[in-house]
mmCIF file of C-alpha atoms in Angstrom:
data_model
loop_
_atom_site.group_PDB
_atom_site.id
_atom_site.type_symbol
_atom_site.label_atom_id
_atom_site.label_comp_id
_atom_site.label_asym_id
_atom_site.label_seq_id
_atom_site.Cartn_x
_atom_site.Cartn_y
_atom_site.Cartn_z
ATOM 1 C CA MET G 1473 2.853 -9.791 8.927
ATOM 2 C CA VAL G 1474 3.036 -6.888 6.133
ATOM 3 C CA GLN G 1475 5.959 -7.290 3.296
ATOM 4 C CA ALA G 1476 7.177 -4.607 1.429
ATOM 5 C CA GLU G 1477 8.543 -4.770 -2.157
ATOM 6 C CA GLN G 1478 10.241 -2.512 -4.506
ATOM 7 C CA TYR G 1479 10.543 -3.463 -8.215
ATOM 8 C CA GLY G 1480 12.127 -1.551 -10.971
ATOM 9 C CA GLU G 1481 10.361 -0.261 -14.001
ATOM 10 C CA ASP G 1482 8.690 -3.176 -15.996
ATOM 11 C CA LYS G 1483 8.835 -5.734 -13.734
ATOM 12 C CA LYS G 1484 5.865 -7.497 -11.687
ATOM 13 C CA VAL G 1485 5.724 -8.924 -8.215
ATOM 14 C CA GLY G 1486 5.552 -13.051 -8.509
ATOM 15 C CA VAL G 1487 4.248 -15.813 -6.611
ATOM 16 C CA ASP G 1488 7.141 -16.286 -4.713
ATOM 17 C CA ALA G 1489 6.737 -12.640 -2.819
ATOM 18 C CA ILE G 1490 3.113 -14.128 -1.796
ATOM 19 C CA ASN G 1491 4.204 -17.282 -0.713
ATOM 20 C CA GLU G 1492 6.514 -15.814 1.759
ATOM 21 C CA VAL G 1493 3.948 -14.245 3.509
ATOM 22 C CA VAL G 1494 1.230 -17.229 3.276
ATOM 23 C CA GLY G 1495 4.120 -18.988 5.410
ATOM 24 C CA ALA G 1496 4.257 -16.474 8.033
ATOM 25 C CA ASP G 1497 2.154 -16.310 11.135
ATOM 26 C CA GLY G 1498 0.080 -13.413 11.842
ATOM 27 C CA TYR G 1499 -3.591 -12.185 11.680
ATOM 28 C CA TYR G 1500 -2.913 -9.749 8.623
ATOM 29 C CA LYS G 1501 -0.823 -10.755 5.620
ATOM 30 C CA ILE G 1502 -0.460 -7.882 3.170
ATOM 31 C CA VAL G 1503 2.334 -7.592 0.461
ATOM 32 C CA ILE G 1504 2.663 -3.884 -0.688
ATOM 33 C CA ASN G 1505 4.693 -3.089 -3.797
ATOM 34 C CA ASN G 1506 5.591 -0.291 -6.030
ATOM 35 C CA ARG G 1507 4.765 -2.074 -8.929
ATOM 36 C CA TYR G 1508 2.045 -4.710 -10.123
ATOM 37 C CA TYR G 1509 1.639 -8.107 -9.505
ATOM 38 C CA THR G 1510 1.584 -11.398 -12.001
ATOM 39 C CA ASP G 1511 -1.948 -12.768 -12.631
ATOM 40 C CA ALA G 1512 -0.625 -15.882 -10.730
ATOM 41 C CA ALA G 1513 0.329 -13.885 -7.652
ATOM 42 C CA LYS G 1514 -2.977 -12.368 -7.500
ATOM 43 C CA ILE G 1515 -4.724 -15.681 -7.692
ATOM 44 C CA THR G 1516 -2.528 -17.025 -4.955
ATOM 45 C CA GLY G 1517 -2.913 -14.316 -2.922
ATOM 46 C CA LYS G 1518 -6.972 -14.202 -3.065
ATOM 47 C CA ARG G 1519 -6.852 -18.120 -2.504
ATOM 48 C CA ASN G 1520 -4.415 -17.461 0.758
ATOM 49 C CA GLY G 1521 -6.353 -14.379 1.997
ATOM 50 C CA VAL G 1522 -3.276 -12.202 1.294
ATOM 51 C CA ILE G 1523 -4.159 -8.267 0.730
ATOM 52 C CA LEU G 1524 -2.119 -7.140 -1.978
ATOM 53 C CA LEU G 1525 -1.474 -3.726 -2.428
ATOM 54 C CA ASP G 1526 0.026 -2.315 -5.520
ATOM 55 C CA ARG G 1527 1.364 1.281 -7.158
ATOM 56 C CA ASP G 1528 -2.234 2.529 -7.701
ATOM 57 C CA ASP G 1529 -3.200 1.655 -4.332
ATOM 58 C CA LEU G 1530 -0.193 3.599 -2.760
ATOM 59 C CA VAL G 1531 -0.961 6.559 -4.974
ATOM 60 C CA ARG G 1532 -4.305 6.417 -3.745
ATOM 61 C CA MET G 1533 -3.583 6.213 0.257
ATOM 62 C CA LEU G 1534 -0.861 8.890 -0.330
ATOM 63 C CA ASN G 1535 -3.291 11.299 -1.965
ATOM 64 C CA HIS G 1536 -6.000 10.820 0.738
ATOM 65 C CA GLN G 1537 -3.888 11.324 3.554
ATOM 66 C CA TYR G 1538 -2.066 14.529 1.700
ATOM 67 C CA ASN G 1539 -5.981 15.771 1.368
ATOM 68 C CA ASP G 1540 -6.743 14.861 4.863
ATOM 69 C CA ALA G 1541 -3.646 16.735 6.051
ATOM 70 C CA GLN G 1542 -4.510 19.964 3.744
ATOM 71 C CA ILE G 1543 -7.984 19.888 5.306
ATOM 72 C CA ARG G 1544 -6.739 19.719 9.586
ATOM 73 C CA TYR G 1545 -4.129 22.809 8.265
ATOM 74 C CA SER G 1546 -7.113 24.694 6.877
ATOM 75 C CA LYS G 1547 -9.087 23.909 10.114
ATOM 76 C CA GLN G 1548 -6.476 25.323 12.644
ATOM 77 C CA LYS G 1549 -7.266 28.355 14.459
ATOM 78 C CA GLU G 1550 -4.463 31.337 14.231
ATOM 79 C CA PRO G 1551 -1.533 31.134 16.501
ATOM 80 C CA ILE G 1552 -1.830 32.930 19.887
ATOM 81 C CA ASP G 1553 0.717 35.751 20.772
ATOM 82 C CA ILE G 1554 2.045 35.102 24.001
#
């Protein structure tokens, strides 16, 4: 199960969001959000095997995808005129 959360500035994801994922069936338990987690949420996630991805993780993933796309684009051959 993957759960995505969107929070406003200066707000953190708490234990409730983590507990929702812990109670779900599934091999992977992941919570993704555009901000950060409270210390209690981090502890709860770690104890229950929940992967927590925060704002910094999203930025790293997006930068990685962007860089990979740029490399693929630069390696493409010129189009062939038919």
